[in-house]
PDB file of C-alpha atoms in Angstrom:
ATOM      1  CA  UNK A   1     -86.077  41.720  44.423  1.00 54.00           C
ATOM      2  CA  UNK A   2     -88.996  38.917  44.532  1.00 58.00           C
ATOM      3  CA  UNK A   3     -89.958  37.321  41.404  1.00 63.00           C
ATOM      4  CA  UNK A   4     -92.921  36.938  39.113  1.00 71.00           C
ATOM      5  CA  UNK A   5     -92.897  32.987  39.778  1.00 88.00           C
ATOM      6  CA  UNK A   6     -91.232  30.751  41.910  1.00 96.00           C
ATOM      7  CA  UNK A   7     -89.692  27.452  41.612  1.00 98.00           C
ATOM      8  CA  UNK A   8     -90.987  24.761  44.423  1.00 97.00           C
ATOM      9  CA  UNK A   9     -88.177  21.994  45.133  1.00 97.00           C
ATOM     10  CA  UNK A  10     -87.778  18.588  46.952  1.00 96.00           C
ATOM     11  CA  UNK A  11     -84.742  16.202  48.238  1.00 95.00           C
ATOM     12  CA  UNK A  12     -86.140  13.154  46.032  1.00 96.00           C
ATOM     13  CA  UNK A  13     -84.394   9.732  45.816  1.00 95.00           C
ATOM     14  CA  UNK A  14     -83.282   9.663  49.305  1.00 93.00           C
ATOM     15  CA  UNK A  15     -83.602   5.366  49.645  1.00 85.00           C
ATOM     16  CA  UNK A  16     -80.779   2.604  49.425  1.00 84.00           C
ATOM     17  CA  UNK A  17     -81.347  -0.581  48.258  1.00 81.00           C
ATOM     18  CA  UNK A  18     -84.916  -1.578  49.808  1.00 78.00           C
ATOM     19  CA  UNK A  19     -84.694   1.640  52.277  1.00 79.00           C
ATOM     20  CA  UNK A  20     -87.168   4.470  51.047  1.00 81.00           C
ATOM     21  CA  UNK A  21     -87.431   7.628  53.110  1.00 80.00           C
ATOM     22  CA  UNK A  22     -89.099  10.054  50.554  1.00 84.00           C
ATOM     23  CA  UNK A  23     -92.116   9.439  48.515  1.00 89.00           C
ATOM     24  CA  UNK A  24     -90.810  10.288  45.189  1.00 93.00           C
ATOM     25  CA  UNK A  25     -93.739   9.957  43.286  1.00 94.00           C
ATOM     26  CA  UNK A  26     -96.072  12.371  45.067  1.00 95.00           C
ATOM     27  CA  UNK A  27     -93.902  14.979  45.280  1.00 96.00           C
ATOM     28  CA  UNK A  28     -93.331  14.772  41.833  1.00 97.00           C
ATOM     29  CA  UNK A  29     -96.941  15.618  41.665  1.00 96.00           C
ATOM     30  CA  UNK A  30     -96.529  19.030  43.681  1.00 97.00           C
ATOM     31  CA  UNK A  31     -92.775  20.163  42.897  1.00 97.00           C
ATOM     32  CA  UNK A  32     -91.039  21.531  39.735  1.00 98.00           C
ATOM     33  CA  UNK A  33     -87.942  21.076  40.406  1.00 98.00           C
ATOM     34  CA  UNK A  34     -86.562  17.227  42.016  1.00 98.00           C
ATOM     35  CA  UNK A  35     -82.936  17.588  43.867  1.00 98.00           C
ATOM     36  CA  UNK A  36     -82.071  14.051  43.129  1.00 98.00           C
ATOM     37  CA  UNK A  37     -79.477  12.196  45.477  1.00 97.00           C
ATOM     38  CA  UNK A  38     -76.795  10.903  43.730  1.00 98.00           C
ATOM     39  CA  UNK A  39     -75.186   8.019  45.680  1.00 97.00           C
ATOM     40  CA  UNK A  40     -72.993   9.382  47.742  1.00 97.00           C
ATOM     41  CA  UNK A  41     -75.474  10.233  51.080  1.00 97.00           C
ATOM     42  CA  UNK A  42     -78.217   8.330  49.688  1.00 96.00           C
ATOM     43  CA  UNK A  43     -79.710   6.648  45.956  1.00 96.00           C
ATOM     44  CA  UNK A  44     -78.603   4.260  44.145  1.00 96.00           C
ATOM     45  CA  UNK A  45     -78.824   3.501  40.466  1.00 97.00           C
ATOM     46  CA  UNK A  46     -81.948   2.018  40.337  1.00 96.00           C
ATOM     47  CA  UNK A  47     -83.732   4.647  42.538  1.00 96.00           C
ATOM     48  CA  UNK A  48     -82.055   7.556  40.743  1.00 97.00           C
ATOM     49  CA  UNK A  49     -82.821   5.852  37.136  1.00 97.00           C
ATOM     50  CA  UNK A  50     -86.752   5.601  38.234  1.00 96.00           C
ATOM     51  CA  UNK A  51     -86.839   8.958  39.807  1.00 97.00           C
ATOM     52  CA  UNK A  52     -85.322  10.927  36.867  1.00 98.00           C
ATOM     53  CA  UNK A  53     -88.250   8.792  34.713  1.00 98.00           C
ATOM     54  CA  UNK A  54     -91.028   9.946  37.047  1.00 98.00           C
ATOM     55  CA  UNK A  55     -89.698  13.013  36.772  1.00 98.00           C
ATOM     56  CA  UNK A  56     -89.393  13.886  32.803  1.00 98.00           C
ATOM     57  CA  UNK A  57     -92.666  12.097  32.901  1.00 98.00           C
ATOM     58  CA  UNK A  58     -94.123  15.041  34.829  1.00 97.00           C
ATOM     59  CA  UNK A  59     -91.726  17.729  32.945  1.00 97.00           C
ATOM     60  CA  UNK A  60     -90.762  18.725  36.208  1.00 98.00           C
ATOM     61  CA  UNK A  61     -86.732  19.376  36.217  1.00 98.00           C
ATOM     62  CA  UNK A  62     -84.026  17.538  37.215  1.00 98.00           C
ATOM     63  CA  UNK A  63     -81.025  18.500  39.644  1.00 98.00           C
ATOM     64  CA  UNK A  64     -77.719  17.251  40.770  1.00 98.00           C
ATOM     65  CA  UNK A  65     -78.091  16.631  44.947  1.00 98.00           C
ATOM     66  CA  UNK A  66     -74.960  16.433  45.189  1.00 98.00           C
ATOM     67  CA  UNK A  67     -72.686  15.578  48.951  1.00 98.00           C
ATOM     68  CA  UNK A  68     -69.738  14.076  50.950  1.00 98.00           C
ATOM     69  CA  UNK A  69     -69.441  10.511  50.264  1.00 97.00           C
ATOM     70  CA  UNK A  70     -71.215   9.696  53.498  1.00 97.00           C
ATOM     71  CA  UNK A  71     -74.308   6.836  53.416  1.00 94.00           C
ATOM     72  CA  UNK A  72     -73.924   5.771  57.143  1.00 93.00           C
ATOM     73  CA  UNK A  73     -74.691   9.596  58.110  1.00 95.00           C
ATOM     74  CA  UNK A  74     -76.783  10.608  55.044  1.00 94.00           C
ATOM     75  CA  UNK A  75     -73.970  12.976  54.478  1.00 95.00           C
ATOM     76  CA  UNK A  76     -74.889  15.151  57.896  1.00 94.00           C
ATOM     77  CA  UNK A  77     -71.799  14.728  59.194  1.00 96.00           C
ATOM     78  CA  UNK A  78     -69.337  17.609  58.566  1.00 94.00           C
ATOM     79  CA  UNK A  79     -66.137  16.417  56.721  1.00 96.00           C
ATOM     80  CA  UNK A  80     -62.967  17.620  55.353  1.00 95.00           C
ATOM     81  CA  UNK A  81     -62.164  16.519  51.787  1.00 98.00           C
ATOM     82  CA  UNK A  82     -58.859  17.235  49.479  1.00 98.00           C
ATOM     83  CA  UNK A  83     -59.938  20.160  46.866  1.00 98.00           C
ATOM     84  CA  UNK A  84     -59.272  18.005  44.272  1.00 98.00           C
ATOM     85  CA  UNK A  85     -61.025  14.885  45.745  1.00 98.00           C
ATOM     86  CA  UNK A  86     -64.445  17.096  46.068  1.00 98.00           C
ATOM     87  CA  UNK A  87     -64.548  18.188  42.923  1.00 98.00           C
ATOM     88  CA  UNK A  88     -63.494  14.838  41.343  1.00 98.00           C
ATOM     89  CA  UNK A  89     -66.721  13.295  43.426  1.00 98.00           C
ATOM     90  CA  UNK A  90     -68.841  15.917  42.436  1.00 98.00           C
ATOM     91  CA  UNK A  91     -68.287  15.571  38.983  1.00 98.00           C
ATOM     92  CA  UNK A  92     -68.840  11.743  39.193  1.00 98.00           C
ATOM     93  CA  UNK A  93     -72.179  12.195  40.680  1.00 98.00           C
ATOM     94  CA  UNK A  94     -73.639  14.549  38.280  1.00 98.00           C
ATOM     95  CA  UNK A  95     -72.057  12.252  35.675  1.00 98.00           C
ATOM     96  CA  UNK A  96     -73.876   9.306  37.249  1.00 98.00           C
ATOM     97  CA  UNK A  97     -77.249  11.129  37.422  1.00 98.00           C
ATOM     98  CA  UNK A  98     -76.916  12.544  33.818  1.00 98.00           C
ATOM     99  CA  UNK A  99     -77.259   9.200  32.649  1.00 98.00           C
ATOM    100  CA  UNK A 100     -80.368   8.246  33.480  1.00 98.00           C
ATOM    101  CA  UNK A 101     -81.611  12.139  33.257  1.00 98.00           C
ATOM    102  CA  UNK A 102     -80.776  11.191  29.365  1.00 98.00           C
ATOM    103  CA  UNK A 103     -82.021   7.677  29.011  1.00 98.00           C
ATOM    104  CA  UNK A 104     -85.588   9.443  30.841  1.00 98.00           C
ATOM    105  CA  UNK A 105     -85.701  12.266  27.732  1.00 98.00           C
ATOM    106  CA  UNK A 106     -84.751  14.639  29.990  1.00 98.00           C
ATOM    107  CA  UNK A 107     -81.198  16.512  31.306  1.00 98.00           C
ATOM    108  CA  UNK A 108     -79.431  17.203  34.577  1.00 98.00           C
ATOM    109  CA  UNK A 109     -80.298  20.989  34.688  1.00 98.00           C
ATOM    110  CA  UNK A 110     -78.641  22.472  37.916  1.00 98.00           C
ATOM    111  CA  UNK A 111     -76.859  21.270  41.018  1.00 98.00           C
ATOM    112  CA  UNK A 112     -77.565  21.499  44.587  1.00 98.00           C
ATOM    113  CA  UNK A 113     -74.989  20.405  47.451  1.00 98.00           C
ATOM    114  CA  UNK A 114     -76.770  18.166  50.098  1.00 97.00           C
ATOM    115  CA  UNK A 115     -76.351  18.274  54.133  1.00 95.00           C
ATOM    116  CA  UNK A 116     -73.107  18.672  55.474  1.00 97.00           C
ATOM    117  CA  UNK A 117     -71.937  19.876  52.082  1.00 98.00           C
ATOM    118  CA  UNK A 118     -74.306  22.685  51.471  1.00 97.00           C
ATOM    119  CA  UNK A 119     -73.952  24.293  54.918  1.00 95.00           C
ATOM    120  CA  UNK A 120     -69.986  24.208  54.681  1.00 97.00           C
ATOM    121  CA  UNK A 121     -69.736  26.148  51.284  1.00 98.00           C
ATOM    122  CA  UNK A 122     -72.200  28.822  52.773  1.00 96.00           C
ATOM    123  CA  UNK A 123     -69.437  29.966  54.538  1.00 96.00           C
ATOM    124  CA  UNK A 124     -65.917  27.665  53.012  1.00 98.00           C
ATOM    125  CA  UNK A 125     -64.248  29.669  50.113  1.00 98.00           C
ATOM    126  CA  UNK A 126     -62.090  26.772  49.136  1.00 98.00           C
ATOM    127  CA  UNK A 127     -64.789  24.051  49.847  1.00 98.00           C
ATOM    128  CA  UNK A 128     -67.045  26.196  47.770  1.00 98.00           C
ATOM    129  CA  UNK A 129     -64.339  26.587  44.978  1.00 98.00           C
ATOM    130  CA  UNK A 130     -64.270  22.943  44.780  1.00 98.00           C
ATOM    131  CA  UNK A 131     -67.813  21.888  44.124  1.00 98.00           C
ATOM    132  CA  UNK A 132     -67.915  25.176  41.355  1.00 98.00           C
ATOM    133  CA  UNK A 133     -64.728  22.891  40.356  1.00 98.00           C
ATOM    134  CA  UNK A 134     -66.452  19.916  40.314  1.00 98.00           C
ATOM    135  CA  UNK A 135     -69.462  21.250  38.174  1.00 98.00           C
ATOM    136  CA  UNK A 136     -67.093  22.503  35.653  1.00 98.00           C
ATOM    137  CA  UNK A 137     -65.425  19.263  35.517  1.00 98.00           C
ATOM    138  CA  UNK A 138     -68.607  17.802  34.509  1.00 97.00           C
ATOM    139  CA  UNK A 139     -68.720  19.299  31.241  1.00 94.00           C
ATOM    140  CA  UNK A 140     -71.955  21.360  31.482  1.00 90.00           C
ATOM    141  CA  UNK A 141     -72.026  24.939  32.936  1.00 94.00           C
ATOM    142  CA  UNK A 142     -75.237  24.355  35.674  1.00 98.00           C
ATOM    143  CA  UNK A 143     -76.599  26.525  38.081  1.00 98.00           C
ATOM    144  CA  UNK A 144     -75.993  26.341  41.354  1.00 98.00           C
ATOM    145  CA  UNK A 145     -79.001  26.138  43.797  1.00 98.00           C
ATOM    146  CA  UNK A 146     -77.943  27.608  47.075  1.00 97.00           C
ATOM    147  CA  UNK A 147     -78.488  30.348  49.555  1.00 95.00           C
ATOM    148  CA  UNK A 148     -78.206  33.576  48.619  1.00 93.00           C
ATOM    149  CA  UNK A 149     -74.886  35.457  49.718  1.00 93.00           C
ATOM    150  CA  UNK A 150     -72.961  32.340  50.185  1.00 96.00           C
ATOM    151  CA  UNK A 151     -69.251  31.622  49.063  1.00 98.00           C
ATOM    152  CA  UNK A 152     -70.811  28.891  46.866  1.00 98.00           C
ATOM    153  CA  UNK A 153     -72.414  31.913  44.895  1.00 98.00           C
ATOM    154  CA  UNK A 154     -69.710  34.280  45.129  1.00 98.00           C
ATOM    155  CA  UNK A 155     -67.696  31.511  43.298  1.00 98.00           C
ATOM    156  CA  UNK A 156     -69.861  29.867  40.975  1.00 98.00           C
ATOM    157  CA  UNK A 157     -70.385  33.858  39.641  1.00 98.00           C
ATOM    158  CA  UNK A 158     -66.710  33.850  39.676  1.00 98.00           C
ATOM    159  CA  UNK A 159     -66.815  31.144  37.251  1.00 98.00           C
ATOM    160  CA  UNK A 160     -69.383  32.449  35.434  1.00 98.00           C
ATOM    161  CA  UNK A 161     -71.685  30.079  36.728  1.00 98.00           C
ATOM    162  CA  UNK A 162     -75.697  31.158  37.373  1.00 98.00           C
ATOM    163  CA  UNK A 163     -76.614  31.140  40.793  1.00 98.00           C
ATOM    164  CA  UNK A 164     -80.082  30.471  41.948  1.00 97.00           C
ATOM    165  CA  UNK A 165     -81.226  31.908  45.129  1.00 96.00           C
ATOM    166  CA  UNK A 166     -82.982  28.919  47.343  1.00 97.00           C
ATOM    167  CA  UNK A 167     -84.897  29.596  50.511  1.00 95.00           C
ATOM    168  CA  UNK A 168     -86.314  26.730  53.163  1.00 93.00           C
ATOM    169  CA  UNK A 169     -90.165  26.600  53.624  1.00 90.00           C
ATOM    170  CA  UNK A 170     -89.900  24.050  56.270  1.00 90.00           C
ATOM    171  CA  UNK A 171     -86.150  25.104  58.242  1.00 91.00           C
ATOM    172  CA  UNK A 172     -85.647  27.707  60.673  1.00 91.00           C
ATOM    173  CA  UNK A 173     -83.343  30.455  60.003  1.00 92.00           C
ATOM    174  CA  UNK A 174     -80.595  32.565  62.716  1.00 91.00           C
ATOM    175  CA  UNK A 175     -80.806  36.252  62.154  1.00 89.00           C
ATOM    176  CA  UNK A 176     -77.859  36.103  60.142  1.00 88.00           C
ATOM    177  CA  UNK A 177     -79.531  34.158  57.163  1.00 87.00           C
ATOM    178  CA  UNK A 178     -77.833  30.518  57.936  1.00 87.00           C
ATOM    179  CA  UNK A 179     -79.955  27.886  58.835  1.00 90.00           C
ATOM    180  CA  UNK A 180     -80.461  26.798  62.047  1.00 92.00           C
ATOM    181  CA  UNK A 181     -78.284  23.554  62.952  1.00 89.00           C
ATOM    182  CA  UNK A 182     -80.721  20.388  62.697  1.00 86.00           C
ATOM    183  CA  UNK A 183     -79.730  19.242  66.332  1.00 83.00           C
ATOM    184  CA  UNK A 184     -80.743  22.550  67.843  1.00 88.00           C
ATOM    185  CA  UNK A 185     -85.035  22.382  68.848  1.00 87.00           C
ATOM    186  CA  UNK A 186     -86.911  24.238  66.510  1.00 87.00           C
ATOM    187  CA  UNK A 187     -84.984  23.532  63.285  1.00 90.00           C
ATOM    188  CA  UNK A 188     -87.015  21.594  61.457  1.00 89.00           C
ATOM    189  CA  UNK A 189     -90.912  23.310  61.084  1.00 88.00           C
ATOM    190  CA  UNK A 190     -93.881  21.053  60.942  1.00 83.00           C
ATOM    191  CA  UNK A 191     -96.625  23.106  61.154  1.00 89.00           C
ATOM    192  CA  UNK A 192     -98.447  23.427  58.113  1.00 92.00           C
ATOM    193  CA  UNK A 193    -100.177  27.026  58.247  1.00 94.00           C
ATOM    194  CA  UNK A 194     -96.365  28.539  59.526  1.00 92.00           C
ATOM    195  CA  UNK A 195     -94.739  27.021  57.010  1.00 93.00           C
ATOM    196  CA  UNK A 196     -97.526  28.150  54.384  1.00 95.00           C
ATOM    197  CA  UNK A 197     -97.343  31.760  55.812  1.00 95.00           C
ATOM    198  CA  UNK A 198     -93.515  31.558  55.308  1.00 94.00           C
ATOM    199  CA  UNK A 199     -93.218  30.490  51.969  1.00 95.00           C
ATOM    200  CA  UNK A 200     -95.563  33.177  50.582  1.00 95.00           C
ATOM    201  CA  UNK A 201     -93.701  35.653  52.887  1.00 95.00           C
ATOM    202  CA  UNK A 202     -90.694  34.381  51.363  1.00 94.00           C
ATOM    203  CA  UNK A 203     -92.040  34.812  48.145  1.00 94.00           C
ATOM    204  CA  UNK A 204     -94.134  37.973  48.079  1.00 93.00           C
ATOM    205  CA  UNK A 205     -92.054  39.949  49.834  1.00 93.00           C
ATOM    206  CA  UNK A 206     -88.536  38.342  50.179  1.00 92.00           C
ATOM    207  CA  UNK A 207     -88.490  38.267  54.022  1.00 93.00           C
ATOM    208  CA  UNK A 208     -88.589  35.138  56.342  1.00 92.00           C
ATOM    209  CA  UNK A 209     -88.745  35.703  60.453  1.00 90.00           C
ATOM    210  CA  UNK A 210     -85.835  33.810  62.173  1.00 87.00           C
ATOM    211  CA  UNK A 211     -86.353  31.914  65.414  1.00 85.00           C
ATOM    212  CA  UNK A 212     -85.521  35.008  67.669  1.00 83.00           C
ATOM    213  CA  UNK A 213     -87.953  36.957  65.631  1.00 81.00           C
ATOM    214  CA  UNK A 214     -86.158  38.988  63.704  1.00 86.00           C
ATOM    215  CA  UNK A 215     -86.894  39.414  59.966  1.00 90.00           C
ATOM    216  CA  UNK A 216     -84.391  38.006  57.360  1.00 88.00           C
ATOM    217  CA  UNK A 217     -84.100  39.028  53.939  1.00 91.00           C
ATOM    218  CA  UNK A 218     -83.923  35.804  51.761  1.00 89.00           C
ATOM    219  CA  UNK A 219     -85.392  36.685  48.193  1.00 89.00           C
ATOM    220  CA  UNK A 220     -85.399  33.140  47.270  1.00 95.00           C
ATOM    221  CA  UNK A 221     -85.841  32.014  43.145  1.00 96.00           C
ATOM    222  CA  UNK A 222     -86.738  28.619  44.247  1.00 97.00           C
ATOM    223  CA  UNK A 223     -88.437  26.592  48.240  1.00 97.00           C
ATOM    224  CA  UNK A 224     -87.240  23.646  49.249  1.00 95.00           C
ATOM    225  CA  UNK A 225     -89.765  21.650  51.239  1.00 91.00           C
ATOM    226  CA  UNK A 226     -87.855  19.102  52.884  1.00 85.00           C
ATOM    227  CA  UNK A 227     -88.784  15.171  51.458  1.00 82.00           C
ATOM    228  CA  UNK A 228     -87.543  13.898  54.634  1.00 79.00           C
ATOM    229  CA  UNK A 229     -89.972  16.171  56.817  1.00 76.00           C
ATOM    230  CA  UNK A 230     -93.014  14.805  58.550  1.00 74.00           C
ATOM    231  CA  UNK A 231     -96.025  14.532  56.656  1.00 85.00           C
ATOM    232  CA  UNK A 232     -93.695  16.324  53.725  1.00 89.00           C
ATOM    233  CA  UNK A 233     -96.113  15.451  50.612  1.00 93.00           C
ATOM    234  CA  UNK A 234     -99.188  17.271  52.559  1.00 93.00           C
ATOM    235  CA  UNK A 235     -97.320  20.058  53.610  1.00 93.00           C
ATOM    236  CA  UNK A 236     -96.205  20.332  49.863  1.00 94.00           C
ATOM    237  CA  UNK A 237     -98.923  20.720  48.515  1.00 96.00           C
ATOM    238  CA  UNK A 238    -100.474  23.301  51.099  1.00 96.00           C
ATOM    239  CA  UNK A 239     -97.838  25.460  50.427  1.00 96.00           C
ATOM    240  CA  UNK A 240     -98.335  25.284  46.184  1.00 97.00           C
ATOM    241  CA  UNK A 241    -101.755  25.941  46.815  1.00 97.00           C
ATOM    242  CA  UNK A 242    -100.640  28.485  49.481  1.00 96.00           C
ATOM    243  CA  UNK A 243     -98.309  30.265  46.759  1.00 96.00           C
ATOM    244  CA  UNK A 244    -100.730  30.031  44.516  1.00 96.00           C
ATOM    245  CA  UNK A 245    -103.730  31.302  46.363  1.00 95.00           C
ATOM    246  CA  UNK A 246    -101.733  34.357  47.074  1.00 94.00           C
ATOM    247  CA  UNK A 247    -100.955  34.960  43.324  1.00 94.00           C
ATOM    248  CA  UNK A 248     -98.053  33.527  42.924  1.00 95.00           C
ATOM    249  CA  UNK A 249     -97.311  31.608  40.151  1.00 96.00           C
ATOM    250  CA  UNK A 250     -95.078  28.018  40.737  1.00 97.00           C
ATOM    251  CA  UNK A 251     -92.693  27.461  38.184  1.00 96.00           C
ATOM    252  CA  UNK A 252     -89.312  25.807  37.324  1.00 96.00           C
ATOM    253  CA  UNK A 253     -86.435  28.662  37.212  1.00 92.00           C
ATOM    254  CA  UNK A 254     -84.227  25.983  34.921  1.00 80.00           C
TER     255      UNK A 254
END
C-alpha cells in the first residue's frame, strides 16, 4: 500500500563536544520527524537537550536514534553485544533523550536503531529481540522506525509494538531490499533530481530501483534523508518540495 502522507526524517544531533556534522537547525526547518543521537555513536547532553528544543519549537517529532556504544566509529562498525547488555543500553538512551524531549514540552515518540545497529536487526532475530527488549524496558510502548520486512519488525509486532515502514531517499538499495553497504561505490546518492525522483517513486507508488536496476518494493511510511550527506539541507528540501509538487502531502506518522 502507499499512503495518503508521508513522514520526511533526518539523523539530527550527530556532534560531540565542539564537533558538529549535521546542521540541526535547518533541517528542522524541512523534516517532521528528527532521529536524535543519543550518546552512544554521537550527541551529547547538551546537543541532544538543544536539539529536542529546536525541535518542539517547530512541532516537528522527536525519536530515539538509538546504536552500539561506539563514538570512535560513529557506531558503523558491526559489533556483538550480550542480549541483555543491548537492551539495557537501549533503554538508557531513550531514557537519556526523554529527558530533555520533556524539559522541551515535547516526548520521545518512536525509536530508530542507528548504523551498525539498524542493518544487523534487518536480518538478527536475537539482536532484533533485544532492542524490542530494550524499548520495552524503557517504559513506553514506541514505534519502531525501520525497514519494512525486517526481524526488527517481525519482533517489535511480536511484542505488540507498531512498526513504521522507513525507506532511504538518499541510499542505494540491492535487489533484495537491504541497503547497499556504505563502503561499496554508489551507496550513498548525491544527486539531487535522482534522489527527488526516488522519493516520490517511493512514495507514489511504493517502488524504488536498486543499483542493478531492478525495481524494489519498499512502501515506506516515513524518508530518511541522510544529515550526514553532502549538501543534505538542500537536497532536503528539494525533495519536500518534490513530494509535495507531486501531491503528496509531508507529515509526521507519530
Amino acid at each position: 500500500m502507499t499512503w495518503a502522507s508521508i513522514d520526511l526524517n533526518a539523523d539530527l544531533g550527530e556532534g560531540f563536544g565542539q564537533w558538529r556534522l549535521t546542521d540541526d537547525e535547518q533541517l528542522l526547518s524541512v523534516v517532521t520527524s528528527a532521529n536524535v543521537a543519543c550518546g552512544f555513536h554521537a550527541g551529547d547532553a547538551i546537543t541532544m537537550r538543544r536539539v529536542c528544543e529546536l525541535a518542539a519549537e517547530r512541532s516537528v517529532r522527536i525519536g530515539a536514534h538509538v546504536a552500539y556504544r561506539d563514538l570512535a566509529g560513529f557506531g558503523r562498525r558491526a559489533m556483538d553485544v550480550a542480549f541483555d547488555e543491548l537492551a539495557a543500553e537501549v533503554a538508557y538512551q531513550i531514557g537519556a533523550l526523554e529527558v530533555f524531549a520533556r524539559s522541551a514540552g515535547s516526548r520521545v515518540a518512536y525509536v530508530k536503531p542507528h548504523g551498525a545497529l539498524y542493518n544487523r536487526v534487518v536480518w538478527d532475530e536475537e539482536q532484533a529481540a533485544a532492542v524490542v527488549d530494550g524499548v520495552l524496558l524503557s517504559g513506553e510502548r514506541l514505534p519502531l522506525l525501520g525497514l519494512p520486512g525486517s526481524a526488527l519488525h517481525v519482533a517489535a509486532e511480536k511484542a505488540g509494538l507498531p512498526v513504521v515502514t522507513e525507506g532511504f531517499a538518499d541510499r542505494a538499495y540491492t535487489a533484495e531490499g537491504a541497503l547497499v553497504p556504505r563502503g561499496r561505490e554508489g551507496a550513498v546518492l548525491t544527486d539531487a533530481s535522482a534522489v527527488v525522483d526516488r522519493s516520490v517513486s517511493m512514495a507514489r507508488f511504493g517502488v524504488v530501483g536498486s543499483l542493478c536496476g531492478r525495481s524494489v518494493s519498499v512502501r515506506p511510511r516515513s524518508l530518511c534523508v541522510h544529515g550526514d550527506t553532502p549538501g543534505a539541507v538542500a537536497l532536503a528540501r528539494q525533495v519536500r518540495r518534490g513530494l509535495e509538487g507531486a501531491g503528496v502531502r509531508v507529515g509526521a506518522f507519530a
